[in-house]
Short mmCIF file of C-alpha atoms and ligand atoms in Angstrom, two decimals:
data_model
loop_
_atom_site.label_atom_id
_atom_site.label_comp_id
_atom_site.label_asym_id
_atom_site.label_seq_id
_atom_site.Cartn_x
_atom_site.Cartn_y
_atom_site.Cartn_z
CA MET A 1 125.72 -150.09 -136.48
CA LEU A 2 126.00 -151.09 -139.71
CA LYS A 3 130.06 -152.00 -139.95
CA GLU A 4 130.55 -154.25 -142.70
CA THR A 5 127.89 -152.51 -144.79
CA LYS A 6 129.78 -149.18 -144.29
CA ARG A 7 133.03 -150.47 -145.12
CA THR A 8 131.38 -152.38 -148.54
CA ASP A 9 128.49 -149.68 -149.28
CA PRO A 10 128.93 -146.07 -147.42
CA GLU A 11 126.41 -144.79 -150.02
CA LEU A 12 123.90 -146.75 -148.55
CA ALA A 13 125.24 -146.91 -145.04
CA GLU A 14 124.68 -143.42 -144.88
CA LEU A 15 120.83 -143.71 -145.62
CA VAL A 16 120.37 -145.68 -142.74
CA GLU A 17 122.09 -143.46 -140.46
CA GLU A 18 120.03 -140.75 -141.92
CA GLU A 19 116.92 -142.85 -141.42
CA LEU A 20 118.10 -143.65 -138.21
CA VAL A 21 118.25 -139.55 -137.48
CA ARG A 22 114.78 -138.63 -139.12
CA GLN A 23 113.25 -140.98 -136.81
CA GLU A 24 114.70 -139.69 -133.80
CA ASN A 25 113.96 -136.35 -134.11
CA CYS A 26 110.70 -137.08 -135.73
CA ILE A 27 107.19 -137.40 -133.05
CA GLU A 28 105.90 -140.79 -134.51
CA MET A 29 102.36 -140.53 -134.69
CA ILE A 30 101.59 -143.01 -137.58
CA ALA A 31 99.48 -145.61 -136.33
CA SER A 32 100.33 -148.69 -137.55
CA GLU A 33 103.95 -148.11 -136.52
CA SER A 34 106.08 -148.98 -133.83
CA THR A 35 109.62 -149.11 -132.34
CA VAL A 36 110.90 -152.65 -132.54
CA PRO A 37 113.03 -153.55 -129.46
CA VAL A 38 116.86 -154.52 -130.66
CA PRO A 39 117.17 -157.82 -130.41
CA ILE A 40 114.54 -158.16 -133.08
CA MET A 41 116.60 -155.83 -135.35
CA GLU A 42 118.71 -158.85 -134.05
CA LEU A 43 116.85 -161.49 -134.76
CA SER A 44 115.68 -160.58 -138.59
CA GLY A 45 119.51 -160.21 -139.17
CA SER A 46 120.44 -163.25 -138.15
CA VAL A 47 121.92 -167.03 -140.36
CA PHE A 48 118.34 -167.73 -140.03
CA THR A 49 117.91 -165.29 -142.97
CA ASN A 50 120.49 -168.24 -144.88
CA LYS A 51 118.10 -170.93 -144.87
CA THR A 52 115.93 -172.10 -146.92
CA LEU A 53 112.88 -174.75 -145.75
CA GLU A 54 109.57 -175.21 -147.09
CA GLY A 55 106.56 -177.21 -144.94
CA TYR A 56 106.58 -177.76 -141.05
CA PRO A 57 108.57 -179.24 -138.23
CA GLY A 58 108.70 -183.18 -138.84
CA ALA A 59 107.65 -182.74 -142.33
CA ARG A 60 110.05 -180.66 -143.95
CA PHE A 61 110.81 -180.40 -147.94
CA GLN A 62 114.89 -179.79 -147.35
CA ALA A 63 117.48 -181.22 -145.54
CA GLY A 64 119.39 -179.26 -142.47
CA ALA A 65 116.40 -178.60 -140.90
CA GLU A 66 116.23 -179.75 -137.26
CA VAL A 67 117.27 -176.56 -135.46
CA ALA A 68 114.60 -174.11 -137.56
CA ASP A 69 112.18 -177.08 -136.32
CA LYS A 70 113.32 -176.47 -132.91
CA MET A 71 112.44 -172.89 -133.05
CA GLU A 72 109.75 -173.09 -134.95
CA ARG A 73 107.86 -175.20 -132.53
CA LEU A 74 109.75 -172.74 -129.55
CA ALA A 75 107.53 -170.13 -131.15
CA TRP A 76 104.36 -172.04 -131.46
CA GLU A 77 104.27 -172.72 -127.72
CA ARG A 78 105.30 -169.31 -126.66
CA ALA A 79 102.41 -167.78 -129.36
CA LYS A 80 99.23 -170.25 -127.91
CA ALA A 81 100.27 -169.83 -124.60
CA LEU A 82 100.15 -166.17 -124.94
CA PHE A 83 97.09 -165.79 -126.85
CA GLY A 84 95.25 -168.57 -124.96
CA ALA A 85 95.18 -169.80 -128.89
CA GLU A 86 94.53 -173.90 -129.92
CA HIS A 87 96.27 -173.82 -133.26
CA VAL A 88 98.96 -171.37 -134.96
CA ASN A 89 100.61 -170.90 -137.97
CA ILE A 90 103.08 -168.60 -137.93
CA GLN A 91 104.50 -168.48 -141.62
CA SER A 92 102.85 -165.91 -142.92
CA TYR A 93 105.09 -162.73 -144.36
CA SER A 94 102.78 -160.07 -143.09
CA GLY A 95 99.53 -159.12 -142.21
CA SER A 96 98.26 -158.96 -145.83
CA THR A 97 99.36 -162.77 -146.20
CA ALA A 98 97.87 -164.17 -142.84
CA ASN A 99 94.41 -163.01 -144.79
CA TYR A 100 95.24 -163.96 -148.00
CA SER A 101 96.05 -167.67 -146.43
CA VAL A 102 92.29 -167.84 -144.23
CA PHE A 103 90.80 -167.03 -147.47
CA ALA A 104 92.95 -169.58 -149.54
CA SER A 105 92.01 -172.16 -146.89
CA VAL A 106 88.27 -171.98 -146.62
CA LEU A 107 86.46 -169.88 -149.05
CA LYS A 108 86.62 -170.74 -152.98
CA PRO A 109 86.20 -168.17 -156.26
CA SER A 110 83.48 -166.24 -155.99
CA ASP A 111 82.35 -167.27 -152.42
CA LYS A 112 80.81 -164.05 -150.37
CA ILE A 113 82.79 -162.56 -147.93
CA LEU A 114 80.90 -159.52 -145.12
CA ALA A 115 83.70 -157.50 -144.21
CA MET A 116 83.93 -153.66 -142.56
CA ARG A 117 83.21 -150.93 -145.03
CA LEU A 118 87.45 -149.82 -146.02
CA ASP A 119 86.20 -146.00 -145.94
CA GLN A 120 85.26 -146.55 -142.37
CA GLY A 121 87.90 -148.38 -140.93
CA GLY A 122 88.00 -151.79 -143.01
CA HIS A 123 91.28 -152.62 -144.46
CA LEU A 124 92.29 -152.87 -148.20
CA THR A 125 92.59 -156.68 -148.10
CA HIS A 126 89.15 -157.26 -146.74
CA GLY A 127 87.74 -156.52 -149.96
CA SER A 128 88.84 -153.54 -151.71
CA PRO A 129 87.92 -152.83 -154.88
CA ALA A 130 91.66 -152.48 -155.62
CA ASN A 131 93.21 -155.40 -154.23
CA TRP A 132 92.82 -158.38 -156.56
CA MET A 133 90.53 -160.05 -153.36
CA SER A 134 87.87 -158.43 -154.93
CA LYS A 135 88.90 -160.30 -158.06
CA PHE A 136 88.09 -164.36 -156.77
CA TYR A 137 85.06 -162.79 -153.86
CA ASN A 138 81.93 -161.26 -153.63
CA HIS A 139 82.18 -158.53 -151.33
CA VAL A 140 79.37 -156.67 -148.82
CA PHE A 141 79.85 -153.72 -146.40
CA TYR A 142 78.61 -153.27 -143.32
CA GLY A 143 79.68 -149.70 -141.51
CA CYS A 144 79.25 -147.44 -138.68
CA ASN A 145 76.43 -145.89 -137.66
CA LYS A 146 75.99 -142.43 -138.65
CA GLU A 147 75.35 -141.05 -134.94
CA THR A 148 77.72 -142.89 -132.73
CA GLU A 149 80.33 -143.59 -135.61
CA GLN A 150 80.60 -147.14 -133.93
CA ILE A 151 79.86 -150.36 -135.82
CA ASP A 152 76.19 -150.65 -136.74
CA TYR A 153 75.60 -154.37 -135.25
CA ASP A 154 72.09 -154.43 -136.61
CA GLU A 155 73.61 -153.70 -139.70
CA LEU A 156 75.78 -156.47 -139.73
CA GLU A 157 73.55 -158.64 -138.70
CA LYS A 158 70.77 -157.96 -141.42
CA LEU A 159 73.26 -158.26 -144.10
CA ALA A 160 74.36 -161.73 -141.96
CA HIS A 161 71.09 -162.52 -142.88
CA GLU A 162 70.14 -161.14 -146.33
CA GLU A 163 73.11 -162.32 -147.73
CA LYS A 164 74.64 -165.60 -146.00
CA PRO A 165 77.97 -165.36 -146.23
CA ARG A 166 81.16 -167.68 -146.19
CA LEU A 167 83.58 -165.86 -144.35
CA ILE A 168 82.63 -162.92 -142.03
CA ILE A 169 85.38 -159.99 -141.20
CA CYS A 170 85.95 -157.96 -138.22
CA GLY A 171 89.12 -156.10 -136.97
CA ALA A 172 89.82 -152.62 -138.85
CA SER A 173 92.74 -149.56 -139.58
CA SER A 174 91.13 -146.71 -138.17
CA TYR A 175 88.37 -148.01 -135.44
CA PRO A 176 89.35 -146.44 -132.46
CA ARG A 177 86.96 -148.38 -130.35
CA LEU A 178 86.27 -151.89 -128.98
CA ILE A 179 84.50 -154.52 -131.28
CA ASP A 180 81.85 -156.53 -129.54
CA TYR A 181 83.54 -160.10 -130.95
CA GLU A 182 81.05 -161.80 -129.16
CA ARG A 183 78.46 -160.95 -131.14
CA ILE A 184 79.66 -161.25 -134.25
CA GLY A 185 81.08 -164.65 -133.69
CA LYS A 186 77.51 -165.62 -132.91
CA ILE A 187 76.01 -163.89 -136.29
CA ALA A 188 78.52 -165.90 -138.05
CA ALA A 189 77.47 -169.23 -136.55
CA ASP A 190 73.45 -168.29 -136.77
CA VAL A 191 74.56 -167.73 -140.69
CA GLY A 192 76.92 -171.08 -141.35
CA ALA A 193 79.43 -168.05 -142.06
CA TYR A 194 83.42 -168.93 -140.40
CA SER A 195 83.83 -166.09 -138.50
CA MET A 196 87.83 -163.85 -138.44
CA CYS A 197 89.32 -161.15 -136.28
CA ASP A 198 91.87 -159.22 -138.26
CA MET A 199 93.71 -157.97 -135.14
CA ALA A 200 97.04 -156.50 -136.93
CA HIS A 201 96.37 -153.21 -135.05
CA VAL A 202 95.57 -153.65 -131.62
CA ALA A 203 97.46 -157.39 -131.14
CA GLY A 204 100.03 -155.79 -128.51
CA LEU A 205 97.03 -154.35 -126.70
CA VAL A 206 95.33 -158.15 -126.82
CA ALA A 207 98.61 -160.05 -125.71
CA SER A 208 98.76 -157.96 -122.89
CA LYS A 209 95.48 -157.95 -121.90
CA ILE A 210 94.18 -154.10 -121.88
CA ILE A 211 91.42 -154.82 -124.07
CA PRO A 212 89.15 -157.79 -124.66
CA SER A 213 90.77 -160.74 -126.90
CA PRO A 214 88.37 -161.82 -130.07
CA PHE A 215 90.33 -165.65 -129.26
CA PRO A 216 87.06 -167.15 -127.68
CA TYR A 217 84.13 -166.25 -130.22
CA MET A 218 86.45 -166.42 -133.75
CA ASP A 219 87.26 -169.19 -136.09
CA PHE A 220 90.35 -167.25 -137.47
CA VAL A 221 92.31 -164.72 -135.91
CA THR A 222 94.99 -162.61 -137.86
CA SER A 223 97.49 -160.32 -137.59
CA SER A 224 100.55 -157.94 -138.54
CA THR A 225 103.21 -158.10 -136.23
CA THR A 226 104.07 -154.81 -136.65
CA LYS A 227 102.00 -151.82 -135.37
CA THR A 228 101.26 -152.42 -131.39
CA PHE A 229 102.68 -155.39 -131.65
CA CYS A 230 106.23 -154.13 -132.01
CA SER A 231 107.98 -157.60 -133.26
CA ALA A 232 109.33 -157.90 -136.75
CA ARG A 233 107.90 -157.08 -139.95
CA SER A 234 105.41 -160.04 -140.18
CA GLY A 235 102.05 -162.04 -139.83
CA MET A 236 100.40 -164.70 -138.26
CA VAL A 237 97.39 -166.83 -137.92
CA PHE A 238 95.58 -168.39 -135.58
CA CYS A 239 92.76 -170.98 -135.88
CA LYS A 240 90.60 -173.20 -133.29
CA GLU A 241 91.80 -176.80 -133.59
CA LYS A 242 89.39 -178.30 -135.92
CA TYR A 243 90.74 -175.99 -138.75
CA ALA A 244 94.51 -176.89 -137.98
CA LYS A 245 95.03 -178.71 -141.00
CA LEU A 246 92.62 -176.69 -143.11
CA LEU A 247 94.60 -173.42 -142.31
CA ASP A 248 98.18 -174.96 -142.65
CA HIS A 249 97.58 -176.36 -146.31
CA GLY A 250 96.16 -172.92 -146.98
CA THR A 251 99.29 -171.36 -146.12
CA PHE A 252 101.64 -173.98 -147.25
CA PRO A 253 101.02 -174.58 -149.87
CA GLY A 254 98.43 -173.08 -150.98
CA SER A 255 99.43 -169.54 -150.53
CA LEU A 256 103.07 -169.21 -149.45
CA GLY A 257 106.55 -170.17 -150.04
CA SER A 258 109.45 -170.81 -148.33
CA ILE A 259 109.64 -169.44 -144.37
CA HIS A 260 111.33 -166.38 -143.33
CA LEU A 261 113.03 -168.00 -140.50
CA HIS A 262 114.82 -164.89 -139.79
CA THR A 263 111.38 -163.09 -138.88
CA MET A 264 110.34 -166.20 -137.40
CA ALA A 265 112.91 -166.01 -135.13
CA ALA A 266 112.13 -162.42 -134.09
CA LYS A 267 108.52 -163.34 -133.46
CA CYS A 268 109.06 -165.74 -131.30
CA TRP A 269 111.48 -163.50 -128.94
CA SER A 270 108.18 -161.19 -129.32
CA PHE A 271 106.25 -163.83 -128.26
CA ARG A 272 108.27 -164.35 -124.85
CA TYR A 273 108.15 -160.41 -124.10
CA ALA A 274 104.77 -159.37 -124.65
CA ALA A 275 104.27 -161.57 -122.19
CA THR A 276 106.22 -159.42 -119.41
CA GLN A 277 104.89 -156.91 -117.15
CA GLU A 278 107.40 -154.50 -119.23
CA PHE A 279 105.43 -155.14 -122.48
CA HIS A 280 102.35 -154.92 -120.45
CA ASP A 281 103.04 -150.99 -118.13
CA THR A 282 103.58 -149.87 -122.25
CA MET A 283 100.53 -151.10 -123.72
CA ALA A 284 98.50 -150.04 -120.25
CA GLN A 285 100.19 -146.54 -121.03
CA VAL A 286 99.33 -146.55 -124.89
CA VAL A 287 95.64 -146.48 -124.23
CA LYS A 288 96.40 -143.77 -121.89
CA ASN A 289 97.89 -141.85 -123.72
CA ALA A 290 95.86 -141.58 -126.59
CA GLN A 291 93.22 -141.58 -124.18
CA HIS A 292 94.67 -138.23 -122.82
CA LEU A 293 95.24 -137.23 -126.23
CA ALA A 294 91.67 -136.99 -126.81
CA VAL A 295 90.56 -135.28 -123.76
CA GLU A 296 93.27 -132.16 -124.51
CA LEU A 297 92.21 -131.91 -128.48
CA GLN A 298 88.85 -131.74 -127.70
CA LYS A 299 89.53 -128.96 -125.45
CA ARG A 300 91.03 -127.20 -128.16
CA GLY A 301 87.86 -127.61 -129.90
CA PHE A 302 88.47 -130.68 -132.21
CA ARG A 303 85.89 -132.95 -132.80
CA ILE A 304 87.01 -136.50 -132.34
CA VAL A 305 84.79 -139.33 -134.67
CA SER A 306 83.15 -141.37 -132.03
CA GLY A 307 83.76 -139.22 -129.60
CA GLY A 308 86.53 -141.20 -127.85
CA THR A 309 89.18 -143.70 -128.00
CA ASP A 310 89.32 -147.87 -126.19
CA ASN A 311 92.43 -148.14 -128.06
CA HIS A 312 95.75 -147.14 -129.07
CA LEU A 313 94.75 -144.76 -132.08
CA LEU A 314 92.49 -141.48 -132.25
CA VAL A 315 90.98 -140.21 -135.71
CA VAL A 316 90.08 -136.27 -135.55
CA ASP A 317 87.35 -134.85 -137.58
CA LEU A 318 88.85 -131.59 -139.26
CA ARG A 319 86.08 -129.92 -140.54
CA ASN A 320 85.25 -127.31 -137.80
CA LYS A 321 88.74 -126.22 -138.38
CA GLY A 322 89.02 -125.79 -141.52
CA VAL A 323 91.41 -127.74 -142.99
CA THR A 324 91.73 -130.94 -144.83
CA GLY A 325 93.63 -133.87 -143.64
CA LYS A 326 95.94 -134.06 -146.33
CA THR A 327 97.01 -129.96 -145.57
CA MET A 328 97.47 -131.07 -142.35
CA GLN A 329 99.51 -134.24 -142.67
CA ASN A 330 101.93 -132.19 -144.62
CA ALA A 331 101.46 -128.75 -142.22
CA LEU A 332 102.34 -131.74 -138.95
CA ASP A 333 105.01 -133.44 -140.98
CA GLN A 334 106.96 -130.10 -142.07
CA ALA A 335 106.56 -129.54 -138.05
CA GLY A 336 107.64 -132.94 -137.15
CA ILE A 337 105.06 -134.59 -136.25
CA SER A 338 104.12 -137.61 -138.26
CA VAL A 339 100.75 -138.50 -138.86
CA ASN A 340 98.35 -140.16 -142.03
CA LYS A 341 95.76 -138.35 -143.65
CA ASN A 342 92.49 -140.35 -142.78
CA VAL A 343 88.51 -140.57 -144.19
CA ILE A 344 85.95 -140.01 -141.72
CA PRO A 345 82.55 -141.77 -141.51
CA PHE A 346 80.78 -140.43 -143.92
CA ASP A 347 83.49 -138.09 -145.21
CA PRO A 348 82.46 -135.90 -148.07
CA GLU A 349 86.32 -135.39 -149.03
CA LYS A 350 87.82 -137.47 -151.37
CA PRO A 351 90.48 -140.78 -149.73
CA PHE A 352 93.49 -138.70 -151.22
CA ILE A 353 92.17 -135.52 -149.42
CA THR A 354 90.09 -136.64 -146.56
CA SER A 355 88.50 -134.80 -143.46
CA GLY A 356 90.56 -136.31 -140.65
CA ILE A 357 93.58 -137.42 -139.65
CA ARG A 358 94.45 -140.84 -137.86
CA ILE A 359 97.28 -140.43 -134.77
CA GLY A 360 98.43 -144.07 -133.14
CA LEU A 361 100.58 -143.59 -129.74
CA THR A 362 102.44 -146.57 -129.73
CA SER A 363 105.72 -145.29 -130.61
CA VAL A 364 105.50 -141.82 -128.43
CA THR A 365 104.82 -144.30 -124.98
CA GLN A 366 107.84 -146.79 -126.24
CA ARG A 367 109.95 -143.76 -126.17
CA GLY A 368 108.79 -142.75 -123.01
CA LEU A 369 106.16 -139.89 -123.07
CA LYS A 370 103.76 -139.70 -120.56
CA GLU A 371 100.48 -137.13 -120.52
CA PRO A 372 102.51 -134.35 -119.41
CA GLU A 373 104.19 -134.66 -122.91
CA ILE A 374 101.06 -135.69 -124.71
CA THR A 375 99.33 -132.71 -123.24
CA GLU A 376 102.35 -130.59 -124.73
CA ILE A 377 101.72 -132.28 -128.40
CA ALA A 378 98.08 -131.32 -128.39
CA GLU A 379 99.20 -128.16 -127.55
CA ILE A 380 101.50 -128.23 -131.19
CA ILE A 381 99.03 -129.91 -132.74
CA ASP A 382 96.57 -127.11 -131.91
CA GLN A 383 99.48 -124.22 -133.37
CA VAL A 384 99.55 -125.73 -136.37
CA THR A 385 96.17 -126.06 -137.23
CA ARG A 386 96.09 -122.51 -136.53
CA ALA A 387 98.19 -121.45 -138.96
CA PRO A 388 99.03 -124.96 -141.24
CA GLU A 389 100.94 -122.84 -144.30
CA ASP A 390 102.32 -120.04 -142.41
CA GLU A 391 106.49 -120.75 -142.09
CA ALA A 392 107.50 -119.33 -139.62
CA ASN A 393 104.43 -120.78 -137.49
CA ILE A 394 105.53 -124.52 -138.63
CA SER A 395 109.30 -123.52 -138.25
CA ALA A 396 108.59 -122.37 -134.51
CA CYS A 397 106.05 -125.81 -133.56
CA ARG A 398 109.10 -127.75 -135.33
CA LYS A 399 111.18 -126.13 -132.54
CA LYS A 400 108.92 -127.60 -130.00
CA ALA A 401 108.91 -130.92 -131.50
CA GLU A 402 112.39 -131.59 -131.57
CA ALA A 403 112.72 -130.30 -127.93
CA LEU A 404 110.39 -132.44 -126.43
CA VAL A 405 111.53 -135.70 -128.52
CA SER A 406 115.20 -134.71 -127.77
CA ARG A 407 114.56 -135.65 -124.17
CA PHE A 408 113.06 -139.34 -124.93
CA PRO A 409 116.04 -141.22 -126.95
CA LEU A 410 114.52 -143.55 -129.77
CA TYR A 411 117.29 -146.22 -128.05
CA PRO A 412 118.90 -146.34 -125.38
CA ALA A 413 122.32 -145.13 -125.31
CA GLY A 414 125.10 -147.63 -127.08
CA SER A 415 122.50 -149.83 -129.02
CA PHE A 416 124.21 -149.69 -132.22
CA ASP A 417 127.89 -149.32 -130.85
CA ASP A 418 130.04 -151.79 -132.91
C1 LIG B 1 93.27 -154.25 -140.47
C2 LIG B 1 95.34 -154.63 -141.44
N1 LIG B 1 94.86 -155.90 -141.47
C3 LIG B 1 96.14 -156.54 -142.64
C4 LIG B 1 96.63 -155.12 -142.48
C5 LIG B 1 98.90 -155.48 -143.70
O1 LIG B 1 99.28 -155.52 -143.10
P1 LIG B 1 100.80 -156.00 -144.00
O2 LIG B 1 100.81 -154.33 -144.03
O3 LIG B 1 101.47 -156.54 -142.41
O4 LIG B 1 101.13 -156.39 -144.78
C6 LIG B 1 96.66 -153.90 -141.68
C7 LIG B 1 98.02 -152.88 -142.20
O5 LIG B 1 98.15 -151.55 -142.45
C8 LIG B 1 95.54 -153.58 -141.16
O6 LIG B 1 95.77 -152.31 -140.55
#
């Protein structure tokens, strides 16, 4: 790996090697992470990165587009077949810009957006005051029911009728349950709003039909292509055919510049790979592992937000363990398990402290860990929680974590031989 970088910039090459070793030795459980297959790295570093292009196949602003046109069209066909979509635009650079291109396509400044509260699972780009979208649009928010910790659809419906938003967004960053896309799509239609699902976290599970698809019910579906989709760091947007022109115009020239053809090629590979049995089996195991971890943690006295999970992630309420999310994130990190602190619904703690952690199962499942190893992880998490600031305890946990992952290589031997 990195033959020419080693020759021309050994200092930087060493940092890449160091990061590989870090990833090898770590139990990676940040819910937005996954490990890309080697072809994604090859294609992301391919000669497509040299080409500057704007516009769409058959209507480009620069010469020399004939090969890129074939590739973008191939990616369209694969993506539409994979998700059963009517129209796709794969020029987004990320999940965030995927959302921005929908906003640029159908909204006018000061239009109203109804989205899920950030502190109950929603995403920054859906209307956080810290995100620049809040300067252009008026946001109103729905949230979870306090008892069930699941989306309060009655509140959502009431708000939609009262506020008459132009766009209703569903999809979340830390929501462990299935979303009733059919009901939300109907509510949007009833109040004359566009509907949009941001499936960034669950795209891989949707592609392999492990969980229900938002496509039949939503006008727009956006996503990043990392997370469970396990592809390049990029994005994608789908819509009903009747909005195709609006979406394409809103994407380019509406909100983006020249295309990242190298990551487009990588996404194109994934649109084929995600239809394979191998990917399907991995995604099925991701959900089994998440559900197994929820049960194993519950057996050890942890409270799981909403009582469990239907997808790749779970949110753990640590209040009964007398430890905050921040302390736990640090302690687990020292012990070789990477998670992030996360607010729980109606969290009494501040977002920088939090009462919870979010745990994702994609990366460890890709490495081959199954239920017996997930039980070992639950045991280590429990041991860390019992004395998160005791160095001897953390160092003992780290030994266990490293011994566990050393049995499951991050990449097959020889993947990076020069
Ligand atoms: C629901 C959701 N949408 C969008 C994004 C943004 O994606 P990206 O980081 O690819 O811009 C995220 C990332 O965490 C997310 O969770």
